[in-house]
Amino acid sequence: MSGVDGRDARAASRFAGSKALARRINFELSVKRLFRLLAFDAFLALALTAAWCLVTEYQAGVAFSWTLRRGVTWTVCPNLIDTVGSAVYHFGDNSAAVGNFALVVAGALSLALALQLINWLNGCIFGAIPIRKHLKSIDAIASAANRLSRGGFDEGRFRSLQDAIDHLNAATPDAKLNIGDETLAGLENAVNNLIRRMHESYRQQIRFVDDASHELRTPIAVIQGYAGMLDRWGKNDEKILDEAISAIKTEAEHMKVLVEQLLFLARGDMGRQSFTPERLSLAEMLGEIHDESEMIDPKHEYRLSVPEDIVAEADPAMLKQSVRILVDNAAKYTPEGGIISLRLRRGQANEACVVVQDNGSGIAAADLEHIFERFYRSDKARNSSTGGSGLGLAIAKWIVERHGGWFSVVSREGAGTRITIHLPLKNGAAQ
Ligand code: ATP
Ligand code: MG
């Protein structure tokens, strides 16, 4: 079977499916409608009879009472009309002929019932058609969504779903699905939310790739520039040779770090980042980071405060990486001689708090809400000589959230920054 034949067959079977569904919905609705109709007619007959009885009793001057003796007698005649016509209503010591009234009511109700039944039969036979029309709208959405999920996500396919949806109600100003049927409001909302989220994630993906390419372009351009310079003049000039080699080494290192960061986030997004939590002494981990930071960076004063050890369930390499990212930032954005403190304390809830504090440049209020976004760097950081691509905190956030934790940040420009990792402790993990 060719691809086109297969699609036709699938479309035909889907159409047949929606036809059968429409018939079933119509059948169930018809049965309900019939019961409602009969119940309403019975109620009407009863209400009319009761009203007639009350009026007759009132006209005869009998005061209303629930306990009044009431009854109906009739004479059995050869035909039903004469039998009904002979009916007599007895109440207390009085009686009144009810036959004529009963015949008028029965006649009117029969006529109404006949008309209702014709209308009902019409609904039974043709009612599936409008239902099928509504289902067709849903079919259009379903098939567009199917097409979308079969292949990779691209703008063209996204538009086809949106077209299918816009087509349902072209007058909708914000291009949202609007079938105009209250019973389908839930489905409508679900589809609209799905589209919004897909579009948002698609935009984020595009922006991420765009930013990554941009970040990679700069070191590549620098390396190319120096290679060209070496080619033209530098082969015999030792000064140019040294400068070029050092610049190429720096940019290559920057590229390596960037590619590693990108790989980390890509693996994380795909759920392929390995995560092996174990019981970890946070005091020990913080001590190690403190000692190595002191060794690598003699330009700052590192302080450690660990009043008690806390044992958490965590992936040691990953958690260490996230604290290192904070320490690396503290060192980068704090002038020489500044103080960087590492603290471990117990939080208010059942949580461990790892605090990294500096007395450096601080973060402006406008930047604060963005610092965990991928590739975000404040203008000040961008313009300074400190390298970086703005992925550090995004990675740290991914790691901390993977541990079920969260960040809190307190910062004031010119005064410094305090970033805290809040790590929930599972029962028994705390010591
Ligand atoms: P990368 O970490 O990828 O090398 P980066 O340090 O610029 O680059 P992040 O670690 O994600 O990126 O930090 C994002 C931004 O947050 C920084 O550019 C800086 O503007 C601000 N920031 C983070 N930590 C501090 C800090 N301790 N003091 C001042 N600003 C900070
Ligand atoms: Mg950083």
XYZ file of C-alpha atoms and ligand atoms in Angstrom, residues 261 329-330 332-333 358 361-363 371 376-378 381 388-393 417, ligand 1:
52
model
C 27.705 23.591 29.247
C 30.405 33.771 40.182
C 31.226 35.186 43.600
C 34.182 36.729 39.199
C 31.961 39.546 40.403
C 30.226 37.754 48.591
C 29.377 44.220 42.792
C 25.878 42.915 43.595
C 23.039 42.440 41.136
C 19.886 35.620 36.220
C 21.418 35.919 30.527
C 24.223 38.249 31.613
C 23.727 41.705 33.095
C 28.895 41.581 33.329
C 31.322 33.762 30.588
C 28.297 32.956 28.544
C 25.469 33.202 31.073
C 24.845 29.450 31.369
C 26.331 28.851 34.829
C 23.269 29.649 36.922
C 25.202 38.934 46.858
P 29.108 31.512 32.919
O 28.730 31.122 34.325
O 28.346 30.792 31.885
O 30.568 31.474 32.704
P 28.051 34.037 33.799
O 28.765 33.960 35.109
O 27.927 35.378 33.204
O 28.686 33.048 32.735
P 25.778 32.989 35.220
O 26.659 32.291 36.186
O 24.590 32.273 34.709
O 26.574 33.483 33.946
O 25.289 34.344 35.886
C 24.352 35.145 35.208
C 24.535 36.607 35.553
O 24.155 36.831 36.914
C 25.951 37.087 35.491
O 26.308 37.460 34.200
C 25.953 38.274 36.447
O 25.443 39.395 35.774
C 24.933 37.847 37.495
N 25.565 37.285 38.695
C 25.574 35.994 39.089
N 26.191 35.830 40.269
C 26.604 37.059 40.648
C 27.319 37.570 41.808
N 27.720 36.769 42.779
N 27.537 38.890 41.863
C 27.128 39.725 40.891
N 26.447 39.308 39.786
C 26.194 38.008 39.669
